Each structure stands twice: as structure tokens, then as C-alpha cells.
Amino acid sequence: MGDAELRTIGVVTTARSDYGCLIPVLRAIERDPELRLHLIVGGMHLAPEFGRTVEQIERDGFPIADRIELLVSSDTPLGTAKSIALAVMGFADSYARVRPDVLVAFGDRFEMHAAVLAALPFGIPIAHIHGGEVTEGAIDDALRHGITKMAHLHFTSTQEYADRVVRMGEEPWRVTVSGAPSLDNLASVELLDRAGLRERFGVPFDPAPLLVTVHPVTLEPERAPQQIAALLAAIERSELPAIFTLPNADPGGHAISEAVHAYVAAHSNAHVLDNLGTQNYFSVMRAAAAMVGNSSSGIIEAASFELPVVNVGARQTGRSHGTNVVDVAGDTDPDAILAAIRRVTDPAFRPALAGASNSYGTGVAAQRIVKRLREIALDEKLLRKHFHDG
């Protein structure tokens, strides 16, 4: 097949979180002789305050087809709304320059919703990864379901979520249970041991630290200062070392970042390691005593490391998880958070997780996704959606 006949697969990445999960899909598209990768990079990747992670994409060797500046320097609801407007305009300009044959959208962030919304008037078929999930504490929940209703193909991480997508009116033939593509990385990424992590970051990993990843609960950003204060108080009282990552570009994120930096400055056993990338983040997960916070990585990836997780607050409410996760509803209650930390770091807790499977997949998501992208007919049947009443 000549280059002119290649099917162009547009892939959008706007944050370090979705990029790490998409790497197996990007590699699989590049390897496929019938597909051409058209990578569109925007959002936090281009922002200095989030580490300009576009440079990591370049180091990984992926050619960047377009760059979309879309973030305003504010983490308020007004700032987010303006960023959404800029994103729609930026992605529209991109599609006017090059119209992909299919556009791959991942997850539930406002930047991704804007990318899909802008594609709608162009008649570009949308392939959505990680639909059907529920995160009741975040505006991402509505954004995810909005993407589902605009999408033409759905790649879900579990059968439960596939069934929910169908109940939302999507025709069953459009839905593929692929598993979570982030888990594909486990077979291809060489992880660092504790000595390697210490050498790379200059941070001790003995004793094993807590890995703390906290993002704003975007339905209640005004409570972010109280929420992070309670979590930090619990970590301090645990007397355990802690490795922190920093939050996404969401309302309330600045308050969390400032509190974390202040805590690290005052505690010699605490460190910030931001923009870790897939290899480093997974390596820290494997080396950690437990994970604490409200990140989806604690729900989806942590089980593959048999890593205990304290999931705090409402951000991930509604997502199914394994027995490695202990939920704490009271996100401003240091006593409840501390009790959960002590529970999961008790020497008796972790051995019970040995051999448990991860319901989010077995590491073959990318090949399932790319096979479907290659074989699906790009015709009227794909673009004309019918509401499936069951």
C-alpha cells in the first residue's frame, strides 16, 4: 500500500497522564504498515509550569504533527472555561489543516472533550478509549459521557463499562472491550529498582515511601485547601517517608501544589518528583510501600504491582477496584486517612494481595484497538449513529 493510501489515525494527547497510557497505542499505530500516525499535542504538554512534557514526547521519537496552545494561566472555573474555548478553536484549526481519517480520544479531561467537539462538524469518526467509567467527584464524569455520545467507536477497559456504554444508547457493534492500554506498558518498560531510583533522583527509597498523587476534586475546587491539609496531616502523623507528584491543570490545583511544596520544604523525608514519565512512575509504584491520594492510577494500574492504595475522597467514586484499594470517604478527616494508611502499611495487608488479577486488562489493549482502527469501514454506517434502546 502506498503512502497515499495509508489510513491517517489522529491521536490527541494533552497531559502526561494520557500520554503514558497512549504510548502502546502510538507504537502499535507506527508499526502497522496500513496506518499513518498523526499526533496532535497540546495543553499541559506545552506549558512550562507543567514541565513542558512535549520534550519527553520528542525524546521518545514520536513525530508531532500539530501543537495546540490552549491553557490560560489560571486554575479557576473561569480559567478552565476559557481554556475549553481556546481548545475548541485550536483543534478546529488543526482539523482544517489536516483532517484525520479517524481521531483517537482518551479518557475524560476537558481538553479531550474540546478536541472531540471540534471534530464533530468535520465529520471525523471518533474512537474513544476508557468510556463507560464513573468518577462522581469530578466534572470529568460528564465530559467522559459527553465524549461517548459523540464517539463512533468505543474501547472500554472492562466488560462492566462496555455494558454501560451500550445502556447509554450506543450500538453494541461499536464497542470493544480492549482493556486499559496503560497496562500494556508493563510488558515493554524496563523498571528501575530502588538503587536505580536513588541514583536517578537522589532520593532514598529505603525504607519504602508512600507515593502520594492528589488531584483537585473538580466538583468542589473551593475545598482543595482543606482536603490537602487533612491528607498532609495524616501523612505527617504516619511518620512515613513520602514521594509526591503534582496535580493536573484543574481548578484547585495551585492550592494543592503550594501545600505540597511547603510540606516538602519542612520535612526531610518528603520529596517532589514531578513529570516522572511512565518508566519512572511505574518504578516508584513498584518500590512504594503504598499509594495515597485520588488518582486513577491507584484504581487501574496499582493492582498490577500488588500495591496497597488509600483512595481518598469522592474523585474516583464509582470506579470499580480491587482488594488492594481502601476507600476513605472523609477527605477532610486526618484521623480516617491515617487509619487507612496504617491499615495498608500493616505487614499483614500486602501478602494477601499476592497473585490477584487486574480486572482492567492483561496487556493486549493496543493490539485490539489498532486492529479495529485498521479494519473498520469508514462509511456512512460508522458516521450515522442510531440510538440503541436495548
mmCIF file of N, CA and C in Angstrom, residues 303-373:
data_model
loop_
_atom_site.group_PDB
_atom_site.id
_atom_site.type_symbol
_atom_site.label_atom_id
_atom_site.label_comp_id
_atom_site.label_asym_id
_atom_site.label_seq_id
_atom_site.Cartn_x
_atom_site.Cartn_y
_atom_site.Cartn_z
ATOM 1 N N ALA A 303 -3.011 -2.260 40.958
ATOM 2 C CA ALA A 303 -3.274 -3.680 41.219
ATOM 3 C C ALA A 303 -2.243 -4.581 40.547
ATOM 4 N N SER A 304 -1.700 -4.154 39.414
ATOM 5 C CA SER A 304 -0.709 -4.960 38.709
ATOM 6 C C SER A 304 0.612 -5.028 39.468
ATOM 7 N N PHE A 305 0.821 -4.105 40.395
ATOM 8 C CA PHE A 305 2.019 -4.116 41.240
ATOM 9 C C PHE A 305 1.733 -4.690 42.628
ATOM 10 N N GLU A 306 0.491 -5.161 42.832
ATOM 11 C CA GLU A 306 0.059 -5.614 44.160
ATOM 12 C C GLU A 306 0.350 -4.529 45.192
ATOM 13 N N LEU A 307 0.085 -3.281 44.779
ATOM 14 C CA LEU A 307 0.392 -2.114 45.595
ATOM 15 C C LEU A 307 -0.827 -1.690 46.403
ATOM 16 N N PRO A 308 -0.734 -1.610 47.714
ATOM 17 C CA PRO A 308 -1.848 -1.103 48.526
ATOM 18 C C PRO A 308 -2.126 0.363 48.208
ATOM 19 N N VAL A 309 -3.392 0.734 48.236
ATOM 20 C CA VAL A 309 -3.797 2.092 47.876
ATOM 21 C C VAL A 309 -4.805 2.619 48.890
ATOM 22 N N VAL A 310 -4.588 3.860 49.337
ATOM 23 C CA VAL A 310 -5.591 4.595 50.110
ATOM 24 C C VAL A 310 -6.212 5.605 49.157
ATOM 25 N N ASN A 311 -7.460 5.357 48.777
ATOM 26 C CA ASN A 311 -8.181 6.221 47.834
ATOM 27 C C ASN A 311 -9.045 7.190 48.630
ATOM 28 N N VAL A 312 -8.667 8.473 48.595
ATOM 29 C CA VAL A 312 -9.267 9.466 49.486
ATOM 30 C C VAL A 312 -10.306 10.306 48.748
ATOM 31 N N GLY A 313 -11.499 10.399 49.301
ATOM 32 C CA GLY A 313 -12.497 11.324 48.815
ATOM 33 C C GLY A 313 -13.334 10.809 47.654
ATOM 34 N N ALA A 314 -14.000 11.757 46.988
ATOM 35 C CA ALA A 314 -15.047 11.415 46.016
ATOM 36 C C ALA A 314 -14.563 11.382 44.577
ATOM 37 N N ARG A 315 -13.323 11.760 44.315
ATOM 38 C CA ARG A 315 -12.900 11.923 42.926
ATOM 39 C C ARG A 315 -13.066 10.657 42.103
ATOM 40 N N GLN A 316 -12.759 9.497 42.663
ATOM 41 C CA GLN A 316 -12.851 8.238 41.929
ATOM 42 C C GLN A 316 -14.102 7.434 42.275
ATOM 43 N N THR A 317 -15.031 8.017 42.997
ATOM 44 C CA THR A 317 -16.238 7.293 43.388
ATOM 45 C C THR A 317 -16.978 6.798 42.155
ATOM 46 N N GLY A 318 -17.292 5.503 42.145
ATOM 47 C CA GLY A 318 -17.993 4.901 41.024
ATOM 48 C C GLY A 318 -17.131 3.982 40.206
ATOM 49 N N ARG A 319 -15.804 4.118 40.283
ATOM 50 C CA ARG A 319 -14.910 3.207 39.572
ATOM 51 C C ARG A 319 -14.734 1.933 40.385
ATOM 52 N N SER A 320 -14.858 0.788 39.730
ATOM 53 C CA SER A 320 -14.618 -0.469 40.426
ATOM 54 C C SER A 320 -13.118 -0.645 40.646
ATOM 55 N N HIS A 321 -12.772 -1.330 41.709
ATOM 56 C CA HIS A 321 -11.357 -1.529 42.012
ATOM 57 C C HIS A 321 -11.155 -2.835 42.754
ATOM 58 N N GLY A 322 -9.886 -3.208 42.888
ATOM 59 C CA GLY A 322 -9.537 -4.465 43.528
ATOM 60 C C GLY A 322 -9.438 -4.342 45.035
ATOM 61 N N THR A 323 -9.081 -5.463 45.655
ATOM 62 C CA THR A 323 -8.974 -5.513 47.121
ATOM 63 C C THR A 323 -7.755 -4.771 47.646
ATOM 64 N N ASN A 324 -6.884 -4.313 46.738
ATOM 65 C CA ASN A 324 -5.721 -3.529 47.167
ATOM 66 C C ASN A 324 -6.090 -2.114 47.565
ATOM 67 N N VAL A 325 -7.325 -1.678 47.245
ATOM 68 C CA VAL A 325 -7.739 -0.295 47.471
ATOM 69 C C VAL A 325 -8.633 -0.196 48.699
ATOM 70 N N VAL A 326 -8.281 0.731 49.591
ATOM 71 C CA VAL A 326 -9.104 1.059 50.756
ATOM 72 C C VAL A 326 -9.640 2.474 50.563
ATOM 73 N N ASP A 327 -10.948 2.615 50.536
ATOM 74 C CA ASP A 327 -11.582 3.913 50.321
ATOM 75 C C ASP A 327 -11.736 4.671 51.640
ATOM 76 N N VAL A 328 -11.494 5.980 51.577
ATOM 77 C CA VAL A 328 -11.730 6.873 52.712
ATOM 78 C C VAL A 328 -12.665 7.977 52.232
ATOM 79 N N ALA A 329 -13.880 7.972 52.717
ATOM 80 C CA ALA A 329 -14.865 8.965 52.266
ATOM 81 C C ALA A 329 -14.564 10.345 52.836
ATOM 82 N N GLY A 330 -14.086 10.406 54.078
ATOM 83 C CA GLY A 330 -13.877 11.698 54.744
ATOM 84 C C GLY A 330 -12.567 12.337 54.346
ATOM 85 N N ASP A 331 -12.605 13.140 53.261
ATOM 86 C CA ASP A 331 -11.355 13.683 52.741
ATOM 87 C C ASP A 331 -10.844 14.882 53.521
ATOM 88 N N THR A 332 -11.566 15.337 54.545
ATOM 89 C CA THR A 332 -11.035 16.381 55.436
ATOM 90 C C THR A 332 -10.869 15.847 56.857
ATOM 91 N N ASP A 333 -10.800 14.533 56.990
ATOM 92 C CA ASP A 333 -10.676 13.871 58.294
ATOM 93 C C ASP A 333 -9.311 13.205 58.391
ATOM 94 N N PRO A 334 -8.311 13.868 58.989
ATOM 95 C CA PRO A 334 -6.972 13.275 59.076
ATOM 96 C C PRO A 334 -6.963 11.940 59.812
ATOM 97 N N ASP A 335 -7.823 11.782 60.805
ATOM 98 C CA ASP A 335 -7.847 10.530 61.561
ATOM 99 C C ASP A 335 -8.242 9.360 60.670
ATOM 100 N N ALA A 336 -9.262 9.557 59.822
ATOM 101 C CA ALA A 336 -9.711 8.487 58.940
ATOM 102 C C ALA A 336 -8.642 8.147 57.904
ATOM 103 N N ILE A 337 -7.985 9.182 57.366
ATOM 104 C CA ILE A 337 -6.926 8.936 56.376
ATOM 105 C C ILE A 337 -5.761 8.212 57.020
ATOM 106 N N LEU A 338 -5.370 8.646 58.234
ATOM 107 C CA LEU A 338 -4.265 7.998 58.942
ATOM 108 C C LEU A 338 -4.595 6.544 59.238
ATOM 109 N N ALA A 339 -5.803 6.254 59.665
ATOM 110 C CA ALA A 339 -6.188 4.878 59.960
ATOM 111 C C ALA A 339 -6.059 3.997 58.719
ATOM 112 N N ALA A 340 -6.439 4.543 57.553
ATOM 113 C CA ALA A 340 -6.323 3.771 56.314
ATOM 114 C C ALA A 340 -4.858 3.561 55.931
ATOM 115 N N ILE A 341 -4.020 4.588 56.119
ATOM 116 C CA ILE A 341 -2.587 4.435 55.832
ATOM 117 C C ILE A 341 -1.987 3.340 56.711
ATOM 118 N N ARG A 342 -2.326 3.366 57.976
ATOM 119 C CA ARG A 342 -1.791 2.349 58.883
ATOM 120 C C ARG A 342 -2.300 0.958 58.526
ATOM 121 N N ARG A 343 -3.541 0.894 58.045
ATOM 122 C CA ARG A 343 -4.087 -0.404 57.652
ATOM 123 C C ARG A 343 -3.327 -0.997 56.463
ATOM 124 N N VAL A 344 -3.115 -0.179 55.416
ATOM 125 C CA VAL A 344 -2.495 -0.740 54.203
ATOM 126 C C VAL A 344 -0.994 -0.935 54.354
ATOM 127 N N THR A 345 -0.360 -0.244 55.313
ATOM 128 C CA THR A 345 1.071 -0.445 55.528
ATOM 129 C C THR A 345 1.365 -1.449 56.625
ATOM 130 N N ASP A 346 0.315 -2.018 57.214
ATOM 131 C CA ASP A 346 0.499 -3.100 58.172
ATOM 132 C C ASP A 346 1.129 -4.292 57.447
ATOM 133 N N PRO A 347 2.154 -4.928 58.010
ATOM 134 C CA PRO A 347 2.821 -6.046 57.321
ATOM 135 C C PRO A 347 1.878 -7.167 56.910
ATOM 136 N N ALA A 348 0.713 -7.257 57.534
ATOM 137 C CA ALA A 348 -0.215 -8.335 57.207
ATOM 138 C C ALA A 348 -1.072 -8.028 55.982
ATOM 139 N N PHE A 349 -1.107 -6.767 55.534
ATOM 140 C CA PHE A 349 -2.036 -6.395 54.457
ATOM 141 C C PHE A 349 -1.545 -6.834 53.079
ATOM 142 N N ARG A 350 -0.304 -6.536 52.761
ATOM 143 C CA ARG A 350 0.177 -6.741 51.393
ATOM 144 C C ARG A 350 0.257 -8.216 50.975
ATOM 145 N N PRO A 351 0.684 -9.125 51.843
ATOM 146 C CA PRO A 351 0.756 -10.525 51.395
ATOM 147 C C PRO A 351 -0.570 -11.068 50.871
ATOM 148 N N ALA A 352 -1.681 -10.545 51.363
ATOM 149 C CA ALA A 352 -2.988 -11.038 50.913
ATOM 150 C C ALA A 352 -3.285 -10.634 49.475
ATOM 151 N N LEU A 353 -2.513 -9.706 48.917
ATOM 152 C CA LEU A 353 -2.737 -9.255 47.548
ATOM 153 C C LEU A 353 -1.991 -10.102 46.526
ATOM 154 N N ALA A 354 -1.120 -10.986 46.971
ATOM 155 C CA ALA A 354 -0.274 -11.767 46.066
ATOM 156 C C ALA A 354 -1.125 -12.599 45.116
ATOM 157 N N GLY A 355 -0.793 -12.481 43.826
ATOM 158 C CA GLY A 355 -1.467 -13.299 42.824
ATOM 159 C C GLY A 355 -2.801 -12.773 42.343
ATOM 160 N N ALA A 356 -3.262 -11.645 42.887
ATOM 161 C CA ALA A 356 -4.560 -11.105 42.469
ATOM 162 C C ALA A 356 -4.466 -10.585 41.031
ATOM 163 N N SER A 357 -5.525 -10.794 40.257
ATOM 164 C CA SER A 357 -5.541 -10.332 38.879
ATOM 165 C C SER A 357 -6.021 -8.882 38.825
ATOM 166 N N ASN A 358 -5.722 -8.228 37.705
ATOM 167 C CA ASN A 358 -6.161 -6.853 37.481
ATOM 168 C C ASN A 358 -7.328 -6.880 36.506
ATOM 169 N N SER A 359 -8.493 -6.440 36.950
ATOM 170 C CA SER A 359 -9.694 -6.506 36.116
ATOM 171 C C SER A 359 -9.649 -5.553 34.931
ATOM 172 N N TYR A 360 -8.649 -4.656 34.902
ATOM 173 C CA TYR A 360 -8.577 -3.673 33.826
ATOM 174 C C TYR A 360 -7.782 -4.157 32.614
ATOM 175 N N GLY A 361 -7.352 -5.401 32.607
ATOM 176 C CA GLY A 361 -6.750 -5.900 31.379
ATOM 177 C C GLY A 361 -5.533 -6.764 31.599
ATOM 178 N N THR A 362 -5.074 -7.337 30.489
ATOM 179 C CA THR A 362 -3.959 -8.282 30.516
ATOM 180 C C THR A 362 -2.798 -7.840 29.642
ATOM 181 N N GLY A 363 -2.806 -6.594 29.178
ATOM 182 C CA GLY A 363 -1.673 -6.085 28.421
ATOM 183 C C GLY A 363 -1.765 -6.256 26.923
ATOM 184 N N VAL A 364 -2.970 -6.410 26.368
ATOM 185 C CA VAL A 364 -3.124 -6.562 24.920
ATOM 186 C C VAL A 364 -4.067 -5.499 24.349
ATOM 187 N N ALA A 365 -4.266 -4.422 25.077
ATOM 188 C CA ALA A 365 -5.233 -3.405 24.651
ATOM 189 C C ALA A 365 -4.835 -2.761 23.325
ATOM 190 N N ALA A 366 -3.578 -2.386 23.173
ATOM 191 C CA ALA A 366 -3.159 -1.652 21.976
ATOM 192 C C ALA A 366 -3.408 -2.461 20.713
ATOM 193 N N GLN A 367 -3.100 -3.754 20.734
ATOM 194 C CA GLN A 367 -3.299 -4.540 19.525
ATOM 195 C C GLN A 367 -4.782 -4.670 19.187
ATOM 196 N N ARG A 368 -5.638 -4.757 20.195
ATOM 197 C CA ARG A 368 -7.073 -4.813 19.938
ATOM 198 C C ARG A 368 -7.576 -3.495 19.358
ATOM 199 N N ILE A 369 -7.093 -2.400 19.916
ATOM 200 C CA ILE A 369 -7.526 -1.077 19.446
ATOM 201 C C ILE A 369 -7.072 -0.842 18.011
ATOM 202 N N VAL A 370 -5.815 -1.101 17.728
ATOM 203 C CA VAL A 370 -5.267 -0.799 16.403
ATOM 204 C C VAL A 370 -5.850 -1.725 15.342
ATOM 205 N N LYS A 371 -6.100 -2.967 15.671
ATOM 206 C CA LYS A 371 -6.742 -3.884 14.719
ATOM 207 C C LYS A 371 -8.108 -3.341 14.294
ATOM 208 N N ARG A 372 -8.860 -2.844 15.256
ATOM 209 C CA ARG A 372 -10.185 -2.299 14.957
ATOM 210 C C ARG A 372 -10.063 -1.019 14.137
ATOM 211 N N LEU A 373 -9.098 -0.157 14.469
ATOM 212 C CA LEU A 373 -8.899 1.078 13.713
ATOM 213 C C LEU A 373 -8.514 0.790 12.268
#
